[in-house]
Amino acid sequence: MSINELMCDCNIIHQDAVNKTLKKMPNQDLFDKLAEFFKIIGDPTRTKILFALDQNEMCVCDIANVLGMTKSSISHQLATLRSSGIVKCRREGKEVYYTLDDEHVKQVFEIGIEHIEHKNKMENQDQNLSK
């Protein structure tokens, strides 16, 4: 499909659709925060950390072991995730345990994985059909 096939040639404004969308349009601050949220979780190292925390509550040492990274680099990434409200922690003696902040973060992350796995499956089916 060429780029021209995806361009709309009409000059008609579908006012009902426009008005309905404008009525529900959030303020700019929400879009700024949403973009920042996706930017923060868009880093591959941080997505691996989120995957680990989606499986279990873990301390920095555990996460570093799972990812094969230093505790220092994991701590740096966790600080970013924590300041953005994506993960939270609790202290137990000398140990600090991390989890995903809430069910919303868990759902967004898991739905993202589900979407990518679905797309990969569809691409593989398409490739197998074209062989």
Short mmCIF file of C-alpha atoms in Angstrom, two decimals:
data_model
loop_
_atom_site.label_atom_id
_atom_site.label_comp_id
_atom_site.label_asym_id
_atom_site.label_seq_id
_atom_site.Cartn_x
_atom_site.Cartn_y
_atom_site.Cartn_z
CA MET A 1 0.00 0.00 0.00
CA SER A 2 1.52 3.31 -1.06
CA ILE A 3 1.42 6.48 1.03
CA ASN A 4 -1.03 8.04 -1.44
CA GLU A 5 -3.49 5.21 -0.82
CA LEU A 6 -3.57 6.21 2.84
CA MET A 7 -4.27 9.89 2.20
CA CYS A 8 -7.81 11.22 2.46
CA ASP A 9 -8.85 13.01 -0.73
CA CYS A 10 -12.03 14.53 0.65
CA ASN A 11 -12.52 18.00 2.10
CA ILE A 12 -15.52 17.03 4.21
CA ILE A 13 -15.50 17.69 7.95
CA HIS A 14 -17.52 15.08 9.83
CA GLN A 15 -18.70 17.56 12.43
CA ASP A 16 -20.44 15.01 14.67
CA ALA A 17 -17.24 13.02 15.06
CA VAL A 18 -15.20 16.20 15.59
CA ASN A 19 -17.59 17.58 18.21
CA LYS A 20 -17.85 14.25 20.05
CA THR A 21 -14.06 14.00 20.20
CA LEU A 22 -13.57 17.62 21.26
CA LYS A 23 -16.08 17.16 24.10
CA LYS A 24 -13.99 14.33 25.52
CA MET A 25 -10.56 15.84 24.81
CA PRO A 26 -8.49 16.00 28.03
CA ASN A 27 -6.33 19.00 28.83
CA GLN A 28 -2.73 19.28 27.63
CA ASP A 29 -1.33 18.39 31.05
CA LEU A 30 -2.81 14.89 30.82
CA PHE A 31 -1.24 14.33 27.38
CA ASP A 32 2.12 15.60 28.63
CA LYS A 33 2.03 13.20 31.59
CA LEU A 34 0.89 10.30 29.41
CA ALA A 35 3.71 10.92 26.94
CA GLU A 36 6.20 11.07 29.82
CA PHE A 37 4.81 7.79 31.23
CA PHE A 38 5.33 6.00 27.91
CA LYS A 39 8.75 7.60 27.48
CA ILE A 40 9.85 6.30 30.89
CA ILE A 41 8.61 2.75 30.28
CA GLY A 42 9.91 2.87 26.69
CA ASP A 43 13.50 2.13 27.72
CA PRO A 44 14.44 -1.56 27.14
CA THR A 45 16.26 -1.91 30.48
CA ARG A 46 13.31 -0.44 32.34
CA THR A 47 10.89 -2.75 30.50
CA LYS A 48 12.98 -5.72 31.63
CA ILE A 49 12.82 -4.43 35.20
CA LEU A 50 9.05 -4.04 34.88
CA PHE A 51 8.79 -7.59 33.56
CA ALA A 52 10.76 -8.88 36.55
CA LEU A 53 8.58 -6.89 38.97
CA ASP A 54 5.45 -8.10 37.20
CA GLN A 55 6.53 -11.62 38.17
CA ASN A 56 7.65 -11.01 41.76
CA GLU A 57 8.44 -8.41 44.37
CA MET A 58 12.23 -8.09 44.24
CA CYS A 59 15.16 -6.28 45.79
CA VAL A 60 17.87 -4.57 43.74
CA CYS A 61 20.19 -7.58 44.11
CA ASP A 62 17.51 -9.91 42.71
CA ILE A 63 16.79 -7.67 39.73
CA ALA A 64 20.50 -7.18 39.02
CA ASN A 65 20.95 -10.96 39.02
CA VAL A 66 17.99 -11.53 36.69
CA LEU A 67 19.15 -8.87 34.22
CA GLY A 68 22.89 -9.56 34.53
CA MET A 69 23.59 -5.94 35.45
CA THR A 70 25.19 -4.10 38.35
CA LYS A 71 23.23 -3.08 41.42
CA SER A 72 24.24 0.51 40.70
CA SER A 73 22.71 0.55 37.21
CA ILE A 74 19.54 -1.15 38.46
CA SER A 75 19.25 1.34 41.34
CA HIS A 76 19.56 4.22 38.87
CA GLN A 77 16.74 2.84 36.70
CA LEU A 78 14.57 2.08 39.74
CA ALA A 79 15.00 5.68 40.95
CA THR A 80 13.64 6.89 37.60
CA LEU A 81 10.73 4.45 37.72
CA ARG A 82 9.99 5.32 41.33
CA SER A 83 10.05 9.10 40.83
CA SER A 84 7.62 8.63 37.95
CA GLY A 85 5.19 6.62 40.09
CA ILE A 86 5.65 3.42 38.09
CA VAL A 87 7.21 1.34 40.86
CA LYS A 88 7.08 1.59 44.64
CA CYS A 89 9.21 0.14 47.38
CA ARG A 90 9.04 -1.00 50.95
CA ARG A 91 11.83 -1.45 53.46
CA GLU A 92 12.25 -4.60 55.51
CA GLY A 93 15.27 -4.21 57.78
CA LYS A 94 18.25 -3.47 55.54
CA GLU A 95 16.50 -4.69 52.41
CA VAL A 96 14.31 -2.64 50.07
CA TYR A 97 11.77 -4.49 47.96
CA TYR A 98 10.27 -3.13 44.75
CA THR A 99 6.91 -3.80 43.11
CA LEU A 100 4.87 -2.26 40.34
CA ASP A 101 3.09 0.79 41.74
CA ASP A 102 -0.46 -0.42 41.20
CA GLU A 103 -2.79 -2.54 39.11
CA HIS A 104 -2.92 0.10 36.35
CA VAL A 105 0.81 -0.13 35.69
CA LYS A 106 0.52 -3.94 35.73
CA GLN A 107 -2.35 -3.86 33.22
CA VAL A 108 -0.67 -1.38 30.85
CA PHE A 109 2.51 -3.45 30.87
CA GLU A 110 0.76 -6.81 30.41
CA ILE A 111 -1.52 -5.48 27.66
CA GLY A 112 1.56 -4.10 25.88
CA ILE A 113 3.19 -7.54 25.97
CA GLU A 114 -0.04 -9.18 24.84
CA HIS A 115 -0.30 -6.76 21.92
CA ILE A 116 3.29 -7.38 20.77
CA GLU A 117 2.89 -11.16 21.08
CA HIS A 118 -0.35 -10.99 19.09
CA LYS A 119 1.29 -8.89 16.35
CA ASN A 120 4.24 -11.31 16.21
CA LYS A 121 1.88 -14.27 15.90
CA MET A 122 -0.04 -12.57 13.08
CA GLU A 123 3.19 -11.70 11.25
CA ASN A 124 4.40 -15.29 11.57
CA GLN A 125 1.08 -16.59 10.20
CA ASP A 126 1.30 -14.15 7.28
CA GLN A 127 4.86 -15.27 6.55
CA ASN A 128 3.87 -18.94 6.66
CA LEU A 129 0.97 -18.31 4.27
CA SER A 130 3.21 -16.53 1.78
CA LYS A 131 5.67 -19.45 1.63
#
